[in-house]
Amino acid sequence: MTVDALPRPAEHDAAAPGGLGRRQVHAVAACYFVASFAALGLPPYLTVILPGLGDPQGRWAGVLYIVPTVFSALGAPLWGRLADRYGRKRLLLRAQLGLAVSFLLAGAADSLPAFTLALVLQGFLGGTFAATNGYLAAALDGARLSRALTLMQGSARAALVAAPILVGALSPWIDPHRQYLLMAVLPLTAAVFLSLLPEPGRPEARATTESASDPDPGSATAATPTSTTADEPPGRTPLRVLYGLEFAFVFATIISFPYLIAMAEERLPGVSGTTTGVLFALPHLCYLAFAARTHTAFLHRPHTGIALGFGFVALGLAGHSVADSLPAFVAVRLLLGAGLTLGLVCLSVLAAEACRGRAPGRLFGSLEFVSKGGAVAAGAVAALVNGRFGATSPVLVGTAAALLAAVAATALSSRSRQRWSRS
């Protein structure tokens, strides 16, 4: 992985009291990678797994694909609050062990209801994204935290690229369904390594601002937008704005995923499965190659970066609707990769800023709730418009969403520069 997202040893290699050093953050990233590897590698093979569970045509594959996402979103705010109250390390270990248990149940399931229940538990008991980021946010701050969050995204992108390949390579020897049993070893191993890391300070030390200025989209007691804006320190992005940017970005980027392979096969007759796999992976490879440099360039101007990110996403998605050759597909996937990199990195910077003075478990639990909500909405809308208008329609909807978000983010960037010039 080329996402070297932490300070050089000369800066802060040793952990501050209650904090984490460079090697410890890399260990957390490695544990997040192996957990993501298991969770991301097997869902693409649901159409192969379901016939053995009583669904010969794999008709339930689309629904089951998003079941862990839905229940992860529902559980994230609860687990975030519990992490702030009882300790981030404890709840991070809980997430890894929850994944292990759910994978064992999925691998042993002998019916569609039992398998579905295992996926529900995978979503609800897992939630390693929020748990990992909450753990890091309790120990790191500012630029160090945003670099670490960028590294965690790199771990997920690397897993998204590598995991389906390994699962496919193992399939001739181990049925993908039974690979769930094998994959359970990964979060168990991660839990063992995480148990050796320190608890990053007392939970109550960071949970100092549980007020109306910290609305929780997973709670019925969220504050009004007016009170949120009024209580924000000058120059910091209001949480509602951060949540809106997160939802829009996830929606715009995810909506093209489910039907990309079908669109490529339709436009490029005779294209190999390997080639379509590489096309799918290109944006994520862009992130791995350029995330660290992007973080350095946009650390102090994240609103500009997110506006540019939405713009590149819009250009890339619009290009998908007209690309009719392999070079054209490569070009538009690289454009999407530029937008993906800018957006994810700058959202990490904004999230790190938002953590100052807030309980990190609750914040990242809420952020995951919003992110998963964007992914579920993208999948539902993609299925709806694809069924009515064809494989090109999801990228057109994504283009429109990205353009609207780019306009809004540009306005935010302008206001941010004005505040800076007055200060």
Coordinates of C-alpha atoms in Angstrom, one line a residue:
M1 CA 0.0 0.0 0.0
T2 CA 1.4 3.4 -1.0
V3 CA -0.8 5.5 1.2
D4 CA 2.0 6.7 3.6
A5 CA -0.3 8.9 5.6
L6 CA 1.5 9.6 8.8
P7 CA 4.1 12.1 10.0
R8 CA 7.8 11.3 9.5
P9 CA 9.6 10.0 12.5
A10 CA 11.2 13.4 13.1
E11 CA 7.8 14.9 13.7
H12 CA 5.9 12.7 16.2
D13 CA 7.1 9.1 16.0
A14 CA 6.7 8.5 19.7
A15 CA 3.3 8.4 21.1
A16 CA 2.2 11.1 23.5
P17 CA 0.8 9.9 26.8
G18 CA -2.5 8.2 26.0
G19 CA -1.8 8.6 22.3
L20 CA -0.5 6.3 19.5
G21 CA 2.8 6.2 17.7
R22 CA 3.4 5.7 14.0
R23 CA 3.9 2.0 14.2
Q24 CA 0.8 1.6 16.3
V25 CA -1.3 3.5 13.8
H26 CA 0.1 1.3 11.1
A27 CA -0.9 -1.8 13.2
V28 CA -4.5 -0.4 13.5
A29 CA -4.5 0.1 9.7
A30 CA -3.4 -3.5 9.1
C31 CA -6.1 -4.8 11.4
Y32 CA -8.7 -2.7 9.5
F33 CA -7.4 -4.1 6.2
V34 CA -7.9 -7.7 7.2
A35 CA -11.4 -7.0 8.6
S36 CA -12.3 -5.1 5.4
F37 CA -10.8 -7.9 3.3
A38 CA -13.2 -10.5 4.7
A39 CA -16.2 -8.2 4.6
L40 CA -15.6 -6.9 1.0
G41 CA -14.3 -10.0 -0.7
L42 CA -17.3 -12.4 -0.5
P43 CA -20.4 -10.2 -1.3
P44 CA -19.6 -10.2 -5.1
Y45 CA -20.0 -13.9 -5.0
L46 CA -23.5 -14.0 -3.5
T47 CA -25.0 -15.1 -6.9
V48 CA -22.7 -18.2 -6.6
I49 CA -23.5 -18.8 -3.0
L50 CA -27.3 -18.5 -3.0
P51 CA -28.2 -21.5 -5.3
G52 CA -26.8 -23.8 -2.7
L53 CA -29.1 -22.2 -0.1
G54 CA -32.4 -22.6 -2.0
D55 CA -32.3 -19.6 -4.3
P56 CA -31.4 -21.2 -7.7
Q57 CA -31.5 -17.9 -9.7
G58 CA -29.8 -15.8 -6.9
R59 CA -32.8 -13.5 -6.9
W60 CA -32.1 -12.3 -3.4
A61 CA -28.4 -11.4 -4.1
G62 CA -29.2 -7.7 -4.6
V63 CA -31.1 -7.4 -1.3
L64 CA -28.6 -9.5 0.7
Y65 CA -25.8 -7.4 -0.7
I66 CA -27.0 -4.4 1.2
V67 CA -28.2 -6.1 4.4
P68 CA -24.9 -5.8 6.3
T69 CA -24.7 -2.1 5.2
V70 CA -28.2 -1.3 6.4
F71 CA -27.7 -2.9 9.8
S72 CA -24.2 -1.4 10.2
A73 CA -25.8 2.0 9.7
L74 CA -28.5 1.2 12.3
G75 CA -26.0 0.0 14.9
A76 CA -23.2 2.5 14.4
P77 CA -24.6 5.4 16.5
L78 CA -25.3 3.0 19.4
W79 CA -21.8 1.5 19.3
G80 CA -20.3 4.9 19.1
R81 CA -22.0 6.1 22.2
L82 CA -21.0 3.0 24.1
A83 CA -17.4 3.5 22.9
D84 CA -17.3 7.0 24.5
R85 CA -18.8 5.6 27.7
Y86 CA -16.9 2.3 28.1
G87 CA -13.7 2.7 26.1
R88 CA -12.8 2.8 22.4
K89 CA -10.4 -0.2 22.5
R90 CA -13.1 -2.4 24.1
L91 CA -15.6 -1.5 21.5
L92 CA -13.1 -1.9 18.6
L93 CA -12.4 -5.5 19.9
R94 CA -16.1 -6.0 20.1
A95 CA -16.5 -5.1 16.4
Q96 CA -13.7 -7.5 15.3
L97 CA -15.1 -10.4 17.4
G98 CA -18.6 -9.6 16.1
L99 CA -17.4 -10.0 12.5
A100 CA -15.7 -13.3 13.4
V101 CA -18.9 -14.7 14.9
S102 CA -21.1 -13.6 12.0
F103 CA -18.7 -15.1 9.5
L104 CA -18.7 -18.4 11.3
L105 CA -22.5 -18.4 11.3
A106 CA -22.6 -17.5 7.6
G107 CA -20.2 -20.2 6.6
A108 CA -22.1 -22.8 8.7
A109 CA -25.6 -21.7 7.5
D110 CA -27.6 -24.3 5.6
S111 CA -30.6 -22.3 4.6
L112 CA -31.4 -18.9 3.2
P113 CA -33.0 -17.5 6.5
A114 CA -30.0 -18.7 8.5
F115 CA -27.6 -17.0 6.0
T116 CA -29.6 -13.8 6.1
L117 CA -29.5 -13.7 9.9
A118 CA -25.7 -14.1 9.7
L119 CA -25.5 -11.1 7.4
V120 CA -27.7 -9.1 9.7
L121 CA -25.4 -9.9 12.6
Q122 CA -22.4 -9.0 10.4
G123 CA -23.7 -5.5 9.9
F124 CA -25.0 -4.9 13.4
L125 CA -22.1 -6.5 15.4
G126 CA -19.4 -5.3 13.0
G127 CA -19.0 -1.6 12.3
T128 CA -15.2 -1.7 12.3
F129 CA -15.1 1.6 10.3
A130 CA -16.7 3.7 13.0
A131 CA -14.9 1.7 15.8
T132 CA -11.5 2.1 14.2
N133 CA -11.9 5.8 13.5
G134 CA -13.3 6.5 17.0
Y135 CA -10.3 4.7 18.5
L136 CA -7.8 6.8 16.4
A137 CA -9.7 10.1 17.1
A138 CA -9.4 9.5 20.9
A139 CA -5.6 9.4 20.5
L140 CA -4.7 11.7 17.6
D141 CA -5.7 15.3 16.7
G142 CA -5.6 17.7 13.8
A143 CA -3.3 16.8 10.9
R144 CA -2.1 13.5 12.5
L145 CA -5.7 12.4 12.8
S146 CA -6.7 13.3 9.2
R147 CA -3.5 11.5 8.0
A148 CA -4.5 8.4 9.9
L149 CA -8.1 8.6 8.6
T150 CA -6.7 8.8 5.1
L151 CA -4.6 5.7 5.8
M152 CA -7.7 3.8 7.0
Q153 CA -9.5 4.7 3.7
G154 CA -6.4 3.4 1.9
S155 CA -6.7 0.1 3.8
A156 CA -10.3 -0.2 2.7
R157 CA -9.5 0.6 -0.9
A158 CA -6.7 -2.0 -0.9
A159 CA -9.0 -4.6 0.4
L160 CA -11.7 -3.7 -2.1
V161 CA -9.2 -4.3 -4.9
A162 CA -7.5 -7.4 -3.6
A163 CA -10.2 -9.4 -1.7
P164 CA -12.5 -10.4 -4.7
I165 CA -9.4 -11.6 -6.6
L166 CA -8.3 -13.9 -3.8
V167 CA -11.8 -15.2 -3.2
G168 CA -12.0 -16.0 -6.9
A169 CA -8.6 -17.7 -6.9
L170 CA -9.6 -19.9 -3.9
S171 CA -13.0 -20.8 -5.4
P172 CA -11.8 -23.9 -7.4
W173 CA -10.7 -25.4 -4.1
I174 CA -13.0 -23.9 -1.5
D175 CA -16.6 -23.0 -2.2
P176 CA -17.2 -19.2 -1.7
H177 CA -19.9 -20.1 0.9
R178 CA -17.5 -22.0 3.0
Q179 CA -14.9 -19.4 2.6
Y180 CA -16.8 -17.4 5.3
L181 CA -15.5 -20.0 7.8
L182 CA -11.9 -19.3 6.5
M183 CA -12.4 -15.5 6.6
A184 CA -13.4 -15.7 10.3
V185 CA -9.8 -16.2 11.1
L186 CA -9.0 -12.7 9.8
P187 CA -11.0 -10.6 12.4
L188 CA -10.0 -13.0 15.1
T189 CA -6.3 -12.4 14.2
A190 CA -6.9 -8.6 14.1
A191 CA -8.5 -8.8 17.6
V192 CA -5.5 -10.5 19.0
F193 CA -3.1 -7.8 17.7
L194 CA -5.5 -5.0 18.8
S195 CA -5.6 -6.3 22.3
L196 CA -1.9 -5.5 22.6
L197 CA -2.5 -1.8 21.8
P198 CA -3.2 0.8 24.6
E199 CA -6.5 2.3 25.4
P200 CA -6.1 5.9 24.1
G201 CA -6.9 7.8 27.2
R202 CA -10.0 7.7 29.4
P203 CA -13.3 7.9 27.4
E204 CA -14.7 10.6 29.7
A205 CA -11.7 12.9 29.0
R206 CA -12.8 13.3 25.3
A207 CA -16.5 13.3 25.8
T208 CA -16.8 16.9 26.8
T209 CA -19.2 18.3 24.4
E210 CA -22.5 16.4 24.3
S211 CA -24.7 19.3 23.6
A212 CA -27.0 20.7 20.9
S213 CA -24.0 21.6 18.8
D214 CA -23.4 17.9 18.2
P215 CA -26.5 16.6 16.4
D216 CA -26.8 12.8 15.8
P217 CA -28.6 11.8 12.6
G218 CA -29.2 8.4 14.2
S219 CA -31.1 9.9 17.2
A220 CA -34.5 11.5 17.5
T221 CA -33.0 14.2 19.7
A222 CA -30.8 15.9 17.1
A223 CA -30.5 19.7 17.4
T224 CA -32.0 22.1 14.9
P225 CA -29.7 23.5 12.2
T226 CA -29.8 26.9 13.7
S227 CA -28.5 25.8 17.1
T228 CA -25.8 23.7 15.4
T229 CA -24.5 26.6 13.3
A230 CA -24.6 29.1 16.2
D231 CA -22.6 26.9 18.5
E232 CA -19.8 26.1 16.0
P233 CA -16.4 27.6 16.6
P234 CA -15.5 30.1 13.8
G235 CA -14.0 28.4 10.7
R236 CA -15.2 24.9 11.5
T237 CA -17.6 23.1 9.2
P238 CA -21.0 22.5 10.9
L239 CA -21.8 18.9 11.5
R240 CA -24.9 19.0 9.3
V241 CA -22.8 20.3 6.4
L242 CA -20.2 17.5 7.0
Y243 CA -23.0 14.9 7.1
G244 CA -24.5 16.3 3.9
L245 CA -21.2 16.2 2.0
E246 CA -20.6 12.7 3.2
F247 CA -24.0 11.5 2.1
A248 CA -23.8 13.2 -1.3
F249 CA -20.2 11.9 -2.0
V250 CA -21.0 8.3 -1.1
F251 CA -24.2 8.4 -3.1
A252 CA -22.6 9.9 -6.2
T253 CA -19.6 7.5 -6.2
I254 CA -21.4 4.3 -5.2
I255 CA -24.3 4.6 -7.6
S256 CA -22.1 3.6 -10.6
F257 CA -20.7 0.4 -9.0
P258 CA -23.5 -2.2 -9.3
Y259 CA -23.9 -2.0 -13.0
L260 CA -20.4 -1.0 -14.2
I261 CA -19.5 -4.5 -15.3
A262 CA -22.8 -4.8 -17.3
M263 CA -22.2 -1.4 -19.0
A264 CA -18.6 -2.3 -19.9
E265 CA -19.6 -5.6 -21.4
E266 CA -22.4 -3.9 -23.4
R267 CA -20.1 -1.2 -24.8
L268 CA -17.0 -3.4 -25.2
P269 CA -18.1 -6.7 -26.8
G270 CA -15.8 -9.6 -26.0
V271 CA -14.0 -7.8 -23.1
S272 CA -12.5 -10.2 -20.6
G273 CA -13.5 -10.5 -17.0
T274 CA -9.9 -9.5 -16.0
T275 CA -10.2 -6.3 -18.0
T276 CA -13.5 -5.3 -16.4
G277 CA -12.1 -6.1 -13.0
V278 CA -9.2 -3.8 -13.6
L279 CA -11.6 -1.0 -14.8
F280 CA -13.6 -1.5 -11.6
A281 CA -10.4 -1.2 -9.5
L282 CA -8.8 1.8 -11.3
P283 CA -10.4 4.6 -9.1
H284 CA -9.3 2.8 -5.9
L285 CA -5.8 2.3 -7.3
C286 CA -5.7 6.1 -7.9
Y287 CA -6.5 6.6 -4.2
L288 CA -3.7 4.3 -3.1
A289 CA -1.2 6.1 -5.4
F290 CA -2.1 9.7 -4.7
A291 CA -3.9 10.0 -1.3
A292 CA -0.8 11.0 0.7
R293 CA 0.1 13.8 -1.8
T294 CA -3.5 15.0 -2.0
H295 CA -3.6 15.2 1.8
T296 CA -0.5 17.4 1.8
A297 CA -1.9 19.7 -0.9
F298 CA -5.3 20.2 0.5
L299 CA -4.8 19.9 4.3
H300 CA -5.5 23.6 4.8
R301 CA -8.2 24.0 2.1
P302 CA -10.4 21.0 2.3
H303 CA -13.5 22.8 1.1
T304 CA -11.7 23.6 -2.2
G305 CA -10.6 20.0 -2.4
I306 CA -14.1 18.5 -1.9
A307 CA -15.6 20.9 -4.5
L308 CA -13.0 19.8 -7.0
G309 CA -13.6 16.2 -6.0
F310 CA -17.3 16.5 -6.8
G311 CA -16.4 18.2 -10.1
F312 CA -14.1 15.3 -11.1
V313 CA -16.7 12.7 -10.1
A314 CA -19.3 14.5 -12.2
L315 CA -17.0 14.6 -15.2
G316 CA -16.0 10.9 -14.8
L317 CA -19.6 9.7 -14.4
A318 CA -20.8 11.8 -17.4
G319 CA -18.0 10.3 -19.4
H320 CA -19.2 6.8 -18.5
S321 CA -22.4 7.5 -20.4
V322 CA -20.6 8.1 -23.7
A323 CA -17.4 5.9 -23.4
D324 CA -17.4 3.3 -26.2
S325 CA -13.8 2.1 -26.3
L326 CA -11.3 0.7 -23.8
P327 CA -9.1 3.9 -23.8
A328 CA -12.2 6.0 -23.2
F329 CA -13.3 3.8 -20.3
V330 CA -9.8 4.0 -18.8
A331 CA -9.8 7.8 -19.1
V332 CA -13.2 8.2 -17.4
R333 CA -12.3 5.7 -14.6
L334 CA -9.2 7.8 -13.9
L335 CA -11.3 11.0 -13.8
L336 CA -13.5 9.2 -11.3
G337 CA -10.4 8.1 -9.4
A338 CA -9.2 11.7 -9.1
G339 CA -12.6 12.8 -7.7
L340 CA -12.7 9.8 -5.3
T341 CA -9.2 10.7 -4.0
L342 CA -9.9 14.4 -3.5
G343 CA -13.3 13.7 -1.9
L344 CA -12.2 11.0 0.5
V345 CA -9.1 12.8 1.6
C346 CA -10.8 16.2 2.2
L347 CA -13.7 14.5 4.0
S348 CA -11.1 13.0 6.3
V349 CA -9.6 16.4 7.0
L350 CA -13.1 17.9 7.7
A351 CA -13.9 14.9 10.0
A352 CA -10.7 15.4 11.9
E353 CA -11.5 19.1 12.4
A354 CA -15.0 18.2 13.6
C355 CA -13.6 15.9 16.3
R356 CA -12.1 18.8 18.3
G357 CA -13.9 19.0 21.6
R358 CA -16.4 16.2 20.7
A359 CA -16.8 12.6 21.7
P360 CA -15.2 10.7 18.8
G361 CA -17.2 7.5 19.1
R362 CA -20.5 9.3 18.8
L363 CA -19.3 11.5 15.9
F364 CA -17.9 8.6 13.8
G365 CA -20.9 6.4 14.7
S366 CA -23.1 9.2 13.3
L367 CA -20.9 9.7 10.3
E368 CA -21.0 6.0 9.5
F369 CA -24.8 6.1 9.8
V370 CA -24.9 8.8 7.2
S371 CA -22.3 7.1 4.9
K372 CA -24.1 3.8 4.9
G373 CA -27.4 5.6 4.3
G374 CA -25.8 7.1 1.2
A375 CA -24.7 3.7 0.0
V376 CA -28.1 2.1 0.6
A377 CA -29.8 5.0 -1.2
A378 CA -27.3 4.7 -4.1
G379 CA -28.0 1.0 -4.5
A380 CA -31.8 1.4 -4.4
V381 CA -31.8 4.3 -6.9
A382 CA -29.4 2.4 -9.2
A383 CA -31.6 -0.7 -9.2
L384 CA -34.7 1.4 -9.8
V385 CA -33.4 3.5 -12.7
N386 CA -31.5 0.6 -14.3
G387 CA -34.6 -1.5 -14.4
R388 CA -36.6 1.3 -16.1
F389 CA -34.0 3.1 -18.3
G390 CA -31.0 0.8 -18.7
A391 CA -27.4 0.5 -17.5
T392 CA -26.4 4.0 -18.4
S393 CA -29.0 5.7 -16.2
P394 CA -27.3 5.2 -12.8
V395 CA -24.2 7.2 -14.0
L396 CA -26.4 10.0 -15.2
V397 CA -28.2 10.2 -11.9
G398 CA -24.8 10.2 -10.2
T399 CA -23.6 13.0 -12.5
A400 CA -26.6 15.2 -11.6
A401 CA -26.0 14.5 -7.8
A402 CA -22.3 15.3 -8.1
L403 CA -22.9 18.5 -10.0
L404 CA -25.4 19.8 -7.4
A405 CA -23.0 18.9 -4.6
A406 CA -20.1 20.6 -6.5
V407 CA -22.1 23.8 -6.6
A408 CA -22.9 23.6 -2.9
A409 CA -19.3 22.8 -2.0
T410 CA -18.0 25.6 -4.1
A411 CA -20.2 28.1 -2.2
L412 CA -18.9 26.6 1.0
S413 CA -15.3 27.0 -0.2
S414 CA -16.0 30.7 -1.1
R415 CA -17.5 31.4 2.3
S416 CA -14.5 29.7 4.0
R417 CA -12.0 31.8 2.1
Q418 CA -14.0 35.0 3.0
R419 CA -13.9 34.1 6.7
W420 CA -10.2 33.4 6.5
S421 CA -9.5 36.8 4.8
R422 CA -11.4 38.6 7.6
S423 CA -9.6 36.9 10.4

